[in-house]
PDB file of N, CA and C in Angstrom:
ATOM      1  N   VAL A 140      -4.414   7.437 -16.425  1.00  0.00           N
ATOM      2  CA  VAL A 140      -2.971   7.610 -16.355  1.00  0.00           C
ATOM      3  C   VAL A 140      -2.474   6.992 -15.059  1.00  0.00           C
ATOM      4  N   PRO A 141      -1.601   5.988 -15.136  1.00  0.00           N
ATOM      5  CA  PRO A 141      -1.084   5.391 -13.902  1.00  0.00           C
ATOM      6  C   PRO A 141      -0.099   6.326 -13.216  1.00  0.00           C
ATOM      7  N   VAL A 142      -0.024   6.202 -11.928  1.00  0.00           N
ATOM      8  CA  VAL A 142       0.958   6.944 -11.148  1.00  0.00           C
ATOM      9  C   VAL A 142       2.083   5.965 -10.824  1.00  0.00           C
ATOM     10  N   ILE A 143       3.265   6.244 -11.335  1.00  0.00           N
ATOM     11  CA  ILE A 143       4.406   5.360 -11.132  1.00  0.00           C
ATOM     12  C   ILE A 143       5.588   6.156 -10.607  1.00  0.00           C
ATOM     13  N   GLY A 144       6.556   5.467 -10.058  1.00  0.00           N
ATOM     14  CA  GLY A 144       7.749   6.119  -9.542  1.00  0.00           C
ATOM     15  C   GLY A 144       8.531   6.795 -10.653  1.00  0.00           C
ATOM     16  N   GLY A 145       9.413   7.682 -10.257  1.00  0.00           N
ATOM     17  CA  GLY A 145      10.194   8.435 -11.227  1.00  0.00           C
ATOM     18  C   GLY A 145       9.477   9.723 -11.575  1.00  0.00           C
ATOM     19  N   GLY A 146       9.902  10.366 -12.629  1.00  0.00           N
ATOM     20  CA  GLY A 146       9.236  11.581 -13.073  1.00  0.00           C
ATOM     21  C   GLY A 146       9.204  12.670 -12.027  1.00  0.00           C
ATOM     22  N   GLY A 147      10.269  12.789 -11.242  1.00  0.00           N
ATOM     23  CA  GLY A 147      10.320  13.830 -10.230  1.00  0.00           C
ATOM     24  C   GLY A 147       9.794  13.426  -8.869  1.00  0.00           C
ATOM     25  N   LEU A 148       9.230  12.230  -8.750  1.00  0.00           N
ATOM     26  CA  LEU A 148       8.749  11.743  -7.457  1.00  0.00           C
ATOM     27  C   LEU A 148       9.891  11.048  -6.731  1.00  0.00           C
ATOM     28  N   ARG A 149      10.056  11.387  -5.472  1.00  0.00           N
ATOM     29  CA  ARG A 149      11.083  10.703  -4.686  1.00  0.00           C
ATOM     30  C   ARG A 149      10.667   9.246  -4.481  1.00  0.00           C
ATOM     31  N   PRO A 150      11.643   8.339  -4.402  1.00  0.00           N
ATOM     32  CA  PRO A 150      11.307   6.923  -4.193  1.00  0.00           C
ATOM     33  C   PRO A 150      10.855   6.662  -2.760  1.00  0.00           C
ATOM     34  N   LYS A 151      10.141   5.571  -2.580  1.00  0.00           N
ATOM     35  CA  LYS A 151       9.766   5.134  -1.241  1.00  0.00           C
ATOM     36  C   LYS A 151      11.045   4.949  -0.441  1.00  0.00           C
ATOM     37  N   PRO A 152      11.073   5.307   0.804  1.00  0.00           N
ATOM     38  CA  PRO A 152       9.972   5.515   1.729  1.00  0.00           C
ATOM     39  C   PRO A 152       9.386   6.919   1.735  1.00  0.00           C
ATOM     40  N   ALA A 153       9.769   7.781   0.803  1.00  0.00           N
ATOM     41  CA  ALA A 153       9.091   9.075   0.689  1.00  0.00           C
ATOM     42  C   ALA A 153       7.642   8.825   0.274  1.00  0.00           C
ATOM     43  N   PRO A 154       6.706   9.635   0.726  1.00  0.00           N
ATOM     44  CA  PRO A 154       5.291   9.397   0.449  1.00  0.00           C
ATOM     45  C   PRO A 154       4.814   9.923  -0.906  1.00  0.00           C
ATOM     46  N   ASP A 155       5.721  10.461  -1.717  1.00  0.00           N
ATOM     47  CA  ASP A 155       5.342  11.181  -2.936  1.00  0.00           C
ATOM     48  C   ASP A 155       4.380  10.423  -3.849  1.00  0.00           C
ATOM     49  N   ILE A 156       4.675   9.168  -4.145  1.00  0.00           N
ATOM     50  CA  ILE A 156       3.856   8.426  -5.102  1.00  0.00           C
ATOM     51  C   ILE A 156       2.427   8.239  -4.585  1.00  0.00           C
ATOM     52  N   PHE A 157       2.272   8.027  -3.280  1.00  0.00           N
ATOM     53  CA  PHE A 157       0.940   7.858  -2.714  1.00  0.00           C
ATOM     54  C   PHE A 157       0.175   9.175  -2.686  1.00  0.00           C
ATOM     55  N   LEU A 158       0.857  10.246  -2.346  1.00  0.00           N
ATOM     56  CA  LEU A 158       0.205  11.564  -2.341  1.00  0.00           C
ATOM     57  C   LEU A 158      -0.199  11.974  -3.754  1.00  0.00           C
ATOM     58  N   LYS A 159       0.647  11.665  -4.742  1.00  0.00           N
ATOM     59  CA  LYS A 159       0.327  11.964  -6.143  1.00  0.00           C
ATOM     60  C   LYS A 159      -0.902  11.173  -6.585  1.00  0.00           C
ATOM     61  N   ALA A 160      -0.988   9.915  -6.184  1.00  0.00           N
ATOM     62  CA  ALA A 160      -2.144   9.093  -6.542  1.00  0.00           C
ATOM     63  C   ALA A 160      -3.424   9.670  -5.944  1.00  0.00           C
ATOM     64  N   CYS A 161      -3.364  10.111  -4.692  1.00  0.00           N
ATOM     65  CA  CYS A 161      -4.539  10.738  -4.065  1.00  0.00           C
ATOM     66  C   CYS A 161      -4.941  12.002  -4.823  1.00  0.00           C
ATOM     67  N   ASP A 162      -3.956  12.803  -5.184  1.00  0.00           N
ATOM     68  CA  ASP A 162      -4.246  14.019  -5.955  1.00  0.00           C
ATOM     69  C   ASP A 162      -4.889  13.664  -7.287  1.00  0.00           C
ATOM     70  N   TYR A 163      -4.336  12.668  -7.969  1.00  0.00           N
ATOM     71  CA  TYR A 163      -4.861  12.249  -9.268  1.00  0.00           C
ATOM     72  C   TYR A 163      -6.312  11.775  -9.148  1.00  0.00           C
ATOM     73  N   LEU A 164      -6.610  11.050  -8.086  1.00  0.00           N
ATOM     74  CA  LEU A 164      -7.970  10.543  -7.865  1.00  0.00           C
ATOM     75  C   LEU A 164      -8.890  11.577  -7.239  1.00  0.00           C
ATOM     76  N   ASN A 165      -8.297  12.702  -6.805  1.00  0.00           N
ATOM     77  CA  ASN A 165      -9.048  13.756  -6.125  1.00  0.00           C
ATOM     78  C   ASN A 165      -9.741  13.207  -4.878  1.00  0.00           C
ATOM     79  N   LEU A 166      -8.973  12.422  -4.119  1.00  0.00           N
ATOM     80  CA  LEU A 166      -9.485  11.820  -2.883  1.00  0.00           C
ATOM     81  C   LEU A 166      -8.548  12.147  -1.731  1.00  0.00           C
ATOM     82  N   PRO A 167      -9.103  12.360  -0.547  1.00  0.00           N
ATOM     83  CA  PRO A 167      -8.230  12.494   0.626  1.00  0.00           C
ATOM     84  C   PRO A 167      -7.658  11.120   0.981  1.00  0.00           C
ATOM     85  N   GLY A 168      -6.501  11.142   1.619  1.00  0.00           N
ATOM     86  CA  GLY A 168      -5.833   9.890   1.959  1.00  0.00           C
ATOM     87  C   GLY A 168      -6.655   8.956   2.823  1.00  0.00           C
ATOM     88  N   ASP A 169      -7.513   9.509   3.677  1.00  0.00           N
ATOM     89  CA  ASP A 169      -8.296   8.632   4.558  1.00  0.00           C
ATOM     90  C   ASP A 169      -9.407   7.889   3.815  1.00  0.00           C
ATOM     91  N   GLN A 170      -9.601   8.198   2.537  1.00  0.00           N
ATOM     92  CA  GLN A 170     -10.560   7.459   1.716  1.00  0.00           C
ATOM     93  C   GLN A 170      -9.861   6.489   0.762  1.00  0.00           C
ATOM     94  N   CYS A 171      -8.571   6.286   0.987  1.00  0.00           N
ATOM     95  CA  CYS A 171      -7.777   5.387   0.165  1.00  0.00           C
ATOM     96  C   CYS A 171      -7.229   4.252   1.024  1.00  0.00           C
ATOM     97  N   LEU A 172      -6.782   3.205   0.367  1.00  0.00           N
ATOM     98  CA  LEU A 172      -6.117   2.094   1.034  1.00  0.00           C
ATOM     99  C   LEU A 172      -4.930   1.689   0.179  1.00  0.00           C
ATOM    100  N   ILE A 173      -3.787   1.660   0.790  1.00  0.00           N
ATOM    101  CA  ILE A 173      -2.563   1.235   0.114  1.00  0.00           C
ATOM    102  C   ILE A 173      -2.343  -0.236   0.429  1.00  0.00           C
ATOM    103  N   LEU A 174      -1.954  -0.998  -0.564  1.00  0.00           N
ATOM    104  CA  LEU A 174      -1.590  -2.399  -0.374  1.00  0.00           C
ATOM    105  C   LEU A 174      -0.081  -2.504  -0.555  1.00  0.00           C
ATOM    106  N   GLU A 175       0.599  -2.978   0.461  1.00  0.00           N
ATOM    107  CA  GLU A 175       2.056  -3.027   0.425  1.00  0.00           C
ATOM    108  C   GLU A 175       2.577  -4.402   0.810  1.00  0.00           C
ATOM    109  N   ASP A 176       3.811  -4.665   0.359  1.00  0.00           N
ATOM    110  CA  ASP A 176       4.463  -5.921   0.716  1.00  0.00           C
ATOM    111  C   ASP A 176       5.892  -5.709   1.204  1.00  0.00           C
ATOM    112  N   THR A 177       6.285  -4.451   1.417  1.00  0.00           N
ATOM    113  CA  THR A 177       7.637  -4.175   1.896  1.00  0.00           C
ATOM    114  C   THR A 177       7.623  -3.110   2.983  1.00  0.00           C
ATOM    115  N   ASP A 178       8.674  -3.099   3.761  1.00  0.00           N
ATOM    116  CA  ASP A 178       8.808  -2.107   4.814  1.00  0.00           C
ATOM    117  C   ASP A 178       8.912  -0.694   4.243  1.00  0.00           C
ATOM    118  N   LYS A 179       9.635  -0.534   3.127  1.00  0.00           N
ATOM    119  CA  LYS A 179       9.755   0.806   2.535  1.00  0.00           C
ATOM    120  C   LYS A 179       8.389   1.349   2.134  1.00  0.00           C
ATOM    121  N   GLY A 180       7.553   0.507   1.572  1.00  0.00           N
ATOM    122  CA  GLY A 180       6.220   0.936   1.192  1.00  0.00           C
ATOM    123  C   GLY A 180       5.358   1.292   2.388  1.00  0.00           C
ATOM    124  N   VAL A 181       5.478   0.514   3.452  1.00  0.00           N
ATOM    125  CA  VAL A 181       4.726   0.802   4.679  1.00  0.00           C
ATOM    126  C   VAL A 181       5.190   2.123   5.282  1.00  0.00           C
ATOM    127  N   ARG A 182       6.486   2.364   5.278  1.00  0.00           N
ATOM    128  CA  ARG A 182       6.982   3.640   5.802  1.00  0.00           C
ATOM    129  C   ARG A 182       6.468   4.803   4.953  1.00  0.00           C
ATOM    130  N   ALA A 183       6.366   4.610   3.641  1.00  0.00           N
ATOM    131  CA  ALA A 183       5.827   5.654   2.767  1.00  0.00           C
ATOM    132  C   ALA A 183       4.344   5.893   3.053  1.00  0.00           C
ATOM    133  N   ALA A 184       3.594   4.823   3.256  1.00  0.00           N
ATOM    134  CA  ALA A 184       2.168   4.956   3.576  1.00  0.00           C
ATOM    135  C   ALA A 184       1.976   5.694   4.898  1.00  0.00           C
ATOM    136  N   ARG A 185       2.764   5.334   5.887  1.00  0.00           N
ATOM    137  CA  ARG A 185       2.692   6.027   7.177  1.00  0.00           C
ATOM    138  C   ARG A 185       3.012   7.516   7.012  1.00  0.00           C
ATOM    139  N   ALA A 186       4.083   7.808   6.249  1.00  0.00           N
ATOM    140  CA  ALA A 186       4.484   9.205   6.042  1.00  0.00           C
ATOM    141  C   ALA A 186       3.398   9.992   5.312  1.00  0.00           C
ATOM    142  N   ALA A 187       2.654   9.324   4.451  1.00  0.00           N
ATOM    143  CA  ALA A 187       1.564   9.975   3.727  1.00  0.00           C
ATOM    144  C   ALA A 187       0.310  10.098   4.582  1.00  0.00           C
ATOM    145  N   GLY A 188       0.242   9.341   5.680  1.00  0.00           N
ATOM    146  CA  GLY A 188      -0.947   9.363   6.519  1.00  0.00           C
ATOM    147  C   GLY A 188      -2.116   8.613   5.910  1.00  0.00           C
ATOM    148  N   ILE A 189      -1.819   7.617   5.088  1.00  0.00           N
ATOM    149  CA  ILE A 189      -2.853   6.854   4.388  1.00  0.00           C
ATOM    150  C   ILE A 189      -2.913   5.448   4.981  1.00  0.00           C
ATOM    151  N   PRO A 190      -4.118   4.939   5.278  1.00  0.00           N
ATOM    152  CA  PRO A 190      -4.234   3.576   5.804  1.00  0.00           C
ATOM    153  C   PRO A 190      -3.640   2.573   4.811  1.00  0.00           C
ATOM    154  N   PHE A 191      -3.126   1.479   5.339  1.00  0.00           N
ATOM    155  CA  PHE A 191      -2.523   0.479   4.458  1.00  0.00           C
ATOM    156  C   PHE A 191      -2.839  -0.922   4.940  1.00  0.00           C
ATOM    157  N   GLY A 192      -2.915  -1.800   3.978  1.00  0.00           N
ATOM    158  CA  GLY A 192      -2.990  -3.223   4.232  1.00  0.00           C
ATOM    159  C   GLY A 192      -1.704  -3.839   3.729  1.00  0.00           C
ATOM    160  N   VAL A 193      -1.411  -5.023   4.182  1.00  0.00           N
ATOM    161  CA  VAL A 193      -0.207  -5.698   3.731  1.00  0.00           C
ATOM    162  C   VAL A 193      -0.552  -7.067   3.170  1.00  0.00           C
ATOM    163  N   ILE A 194       0.264  -7.479   2.235  1.00  0.00           N
ATOM    164  CA  ILE A 194       0.126  -8.799   1.654  1.00  0.00           C
ATOM    165  C   ILE A 194       1.423  -9.553   1.894  1.00  0.00           C
ATOM    166  N   HIS A 195       1.304 -10.795   2.242  1.00  0.00           N
ATOM    167  CA  HIS A 195       2.481 -11.606   2.521  1.00  0.00           C
ATOM    168  C   HIS A 195       3.326 -11.753   1.264  1.00  0.00           C
ATOM    169  N   SER A 196       4.616 -11.590   1.413  1.00  0.00           N
ATOM    170  CA  SER A 196       5.570 -11.829   0.336  1.00  0.00           C
ATOM    171  C   SER A 196       6.539 -12.904   0.793  1.00  0.00           C
ATOM    172  N   PRO A 197       6.772 -13.908  -0.028  1.00  0.00           N
ATOM    173  CA  PRO A 197       7.742 -14.937   0.370  1.00  0.00           C
ATOM    174  C   PRO A 197       9.160 -14.382   0.510  1.00  0.00           C
ATOM    175  N   PHE A 198       9.408 -13.216  -0.071  1.00  0.00           N
ATOM    176  CA  PHE A 198      10.721 -12.597   0.030  1.00  0.00           C
ATOM    177  C   PHE A 198      10.945 -11.934   1.395  1.00  0.00           C
ATOM    178  N   TYR A 199       9.860 -11.642   2.109  1.00  0.00           N
ATOM    179  CA  TYR A 199       9.933 -10.995   3.423  1.00  0.00           C
ATOM    180  C   TYR A 199       9.042 -11.750   4.415  1.00  0.00           C
ATOM    181  N   PRO A 200       9.427 -12.953   4.791  1.00  0.00           N
ATOM    182  CA  PRO A 200       8.538 -13.789   5.606  1.00  0.00           C
ATOM    183  C   PRO A 200       8.219 -13.226   6.984  1.00  0.00           C
ATOM    184  N   ASP A 201       9.070 -12.358   7.526  1.00  0.00           N
ATOM    185  CA  ASP A 201       8.821 -11.797   8.856  1.00  0.00           C
ATOM    186  C   ASP A 201       8.116 -10.449   8.807  1.00  0.00           C
ATOM    187  N   PHE A 202       7.689 -10.029   7.638  1.00  0.00           N
ATOM    188  CA  PHE A 202       7.027  -8.738   7.456  1.00  0.00           C
ATOM    189  C   PHE A 202       5.611  -8.824   8.000  1.00  0.00           C
ATOM    190  N   ASN A 203       5.340  -8.087   9.088  1.00  0.00           N
ATOM    191  CA  ASN A 203       4.036  -8.181   9.743  1.00  0.00           C
ATOM    192  C   ASN A 203       3.782  -6.924  10.574  1.00  0.00           C
ATOM    193  N   PRO A 204       3.636  -5.753   9.931  1.00  0.00           N
ATOM    194  CA  PRO A 204       3.441  -4.521  10.707  1.00  0.00           C
ATOM    195  C   PRO A 204       2.128  -4.550  11.495  1.00  0.00           C
ATOM    196  N   ALA A 205       2.235  -4.219  12.767  1.00  0.00           N
ATOM    197  CA  ALA A 205       1.086  -4.286  13.662  1.00  0.00           C
ATOM    198  C   ALA A 205       0.016  -3.252  13.324  1.00  0.00           C
ATOM    199  N   ASP A 206       0.386  -2.146  12.681  1.00  0.00           N
ATOM    200  CA  ASP A 206      -0.589  -1.087  12.417  1.00  0.00           C
ATOM    201  C   ASP A 206      -1.275  -1.194  11.057  1.00  0.00           C
ATOM    202  N   ALA A 207      -1.094  -2.309  10.369  1.00  0.00           N
ATOM    203  CA  ALA A 207      -1.820  -2.519   9.111  1.00  0.00           C
ATOM    204  C   ALA A 207      -3.310  -2.668   9.401  1.00  0.00           C
ATOM    205  N   VAL A 208      -4.154  -2.056   8.576  1.00  0.00           N
ATOM    206  CA  VAL A 208      -5.599  -2.160   8.803  1.00  0.00           C
ATOM    207  C   VAL A 208      -6.144  -3.511   8.357  1.00  0.00           C
ATOM    208  N   GLN A 209      -5.399  -4.191   7.511  1.00  0.00           N
ATOM    209  CA  GLN A 209      -5.806  -5.518   7.048  1.00  0.00           C
ATOM    210  C   GLN A 209      -4.557  -6.266   6.609  1.00  0.00           C
ATOM    211  N   LYS A 210      -4.554  -7.577   6.785  1.00  0.00           N
ATOM    212  CA  LYS A 210      -3.434  -8.407   6.362  1.00  0.00           C
ATOM    213  C   LYS A 210      -3.961  -9.534   5.482  1.00  0.00           C
ATOM    214  N   PHE A 211      -3.264  -9.751   4.376  1.00  0.00           N
ATOM    215  CA  PHE A 211      -3.684 -10.767   3.415  1.00  0.00           C
ATOM    216  C   PHE A 211      -2.556 -11.766   3.195  1.00  0.00           C
ATOM    217  N   PRO A 212      -2.849 -13.053   3.284  1.00  0.00           N
ATOM    218  CA  PRO A 212      -1.798 -14.047   3.087  1.00  0.00           C
ATOM    219  C   PRO A 212      -1.418 -14.241   1.616  1.00  0.00           C
ATOM    220  N   THR A 213      -2.345 -13.884   0.692  1.00  0.00           N
ATOM    221  CA  THR A 213      -2.103 -14.080  -0.746  1.00  0.00           C
ATOM    222  C   THR A 213      -2.826 -12.993  -1.541  1.00  0.00           C
ATOM    223  N   LEU A 214      -2.457 -12.868  -2.805  1.00  0.00           N
ATOM    224  CA  LEU A 214      -3.201 -11.951  -3.686  1.00  0.00           C
ATOM    225  C   LEU A 214      -4.641 -12.416  -3.861  1.00  0.00           C
ATOM    226  N   GLN A 215      -4.854 -13.723  -3.879  1.00  0.00           N
ATOM    227  CA  GLN A 215      -6.212 -14.246  -3.991  1.00  0.00           C
ATOM    228  C   GLN A 215      -7.058 -13.802  -2.797  1.00  0.00           C
ATOM    229  N   ALA A 216      -6.480 -13.810  -1.608  1.00  0.00           N
ATOM    230  CA  ALA A 216      -7.204 -13.356  -0.425  1.00  0.00           C
ATOM    231  C   ALA A 216      -7.555 -11.873  -0.543  1.00  0.00           C
ATOM    232  N   PHE A 217      -6.646 -11.084  -1.096  1.00  0.00           N
ATOM    233  CA  PHE A 217      -6.934  -9.670  -1.321  1.00  0.00           C
ATOM    234  C   PHE A 217      -8.064  -9.507  -2.337  1.00  0.00           C
ATOM    235  N   TYR A 218      -8.014 -10.256  -3.417  1.00  0.00           N
ATOM    236  CA  TYR A 218      -9.080 -10.223  -4.426  1.00  0.00           C
ATOM    237  C   TYR A 218     -10.422 -10.598  -3.804  1.00  0.00           C
ATOM    238  N   ASN A 219     -10.437 -11.642  -3.010  1.00  0.00           N
ATOM    239  CA  ASN A 219     -11.676 -12.057  -2.343  1.00  0.00           C
ATOM    240  C   ASN A 219     -12.215 -10.955  -1.445  1.00  0.00           C
ATOM    241  N   PHE A 220     -11.330 -10.270  -0.748  1.00  0.00           N
ATOM    242  CA  PHE A 220     -11.727  -9.134   0.106  1.00  0.00           C
ATOM    243  C   PHE A 220     -12.394  -8.040  -0.722  1.00  0.00           C
ATOM    244  N   LEU A 221     -11.817  -7.739  -1.876  1.00  0.00           N
ATOM    245  CA  LEU A 221     -12.364  -6.676  -2.726  1.00  0.00           C
ATOM    246  C   LEU A 221     -13.696  -7.035  -3.355  1.00  0.00           C
ATOM    247  N   THR A 222     -13.912  -8.307  -3.614  1.00  0.00           N
ATOM    248  CA  THR A 222     -15.091  -8.725  -4.367  1.00  0.00           C
ATOM    249  C   THR A 222     -16.198  -9.333  -3.520  1.00  0.00           C
ATOM    250  N   ARG A 223     -16.017  -9.345  -2.215  1.00  0.00           N
ATOM    251  CA  ARG A 223     -17.085  -9.927  -1.388  1.00  0.00           C
ATOM    252  C   ARG A 223     -18.195  -8.959  -1.138  1.00  0.00           C
TER     253      ARG A 223
END
């Protein structure tokens, strides 16, 4: 069952969707990694206390949070990270 916005979950930057996903997976947040491409998502990850990585989006060229645990220039780079 995917965890998606709506259904009583507050929208980002509230951490609800990330906390719900952790509950669904039965994992603590420190064993998860959020991949985000927007400031609202990063603020939600921070509020949830879950580590996050960021992926470059051409829509937000200056998006570069210093506290990201990993930064990816493309989805392919993220895929390579996961499969290495």
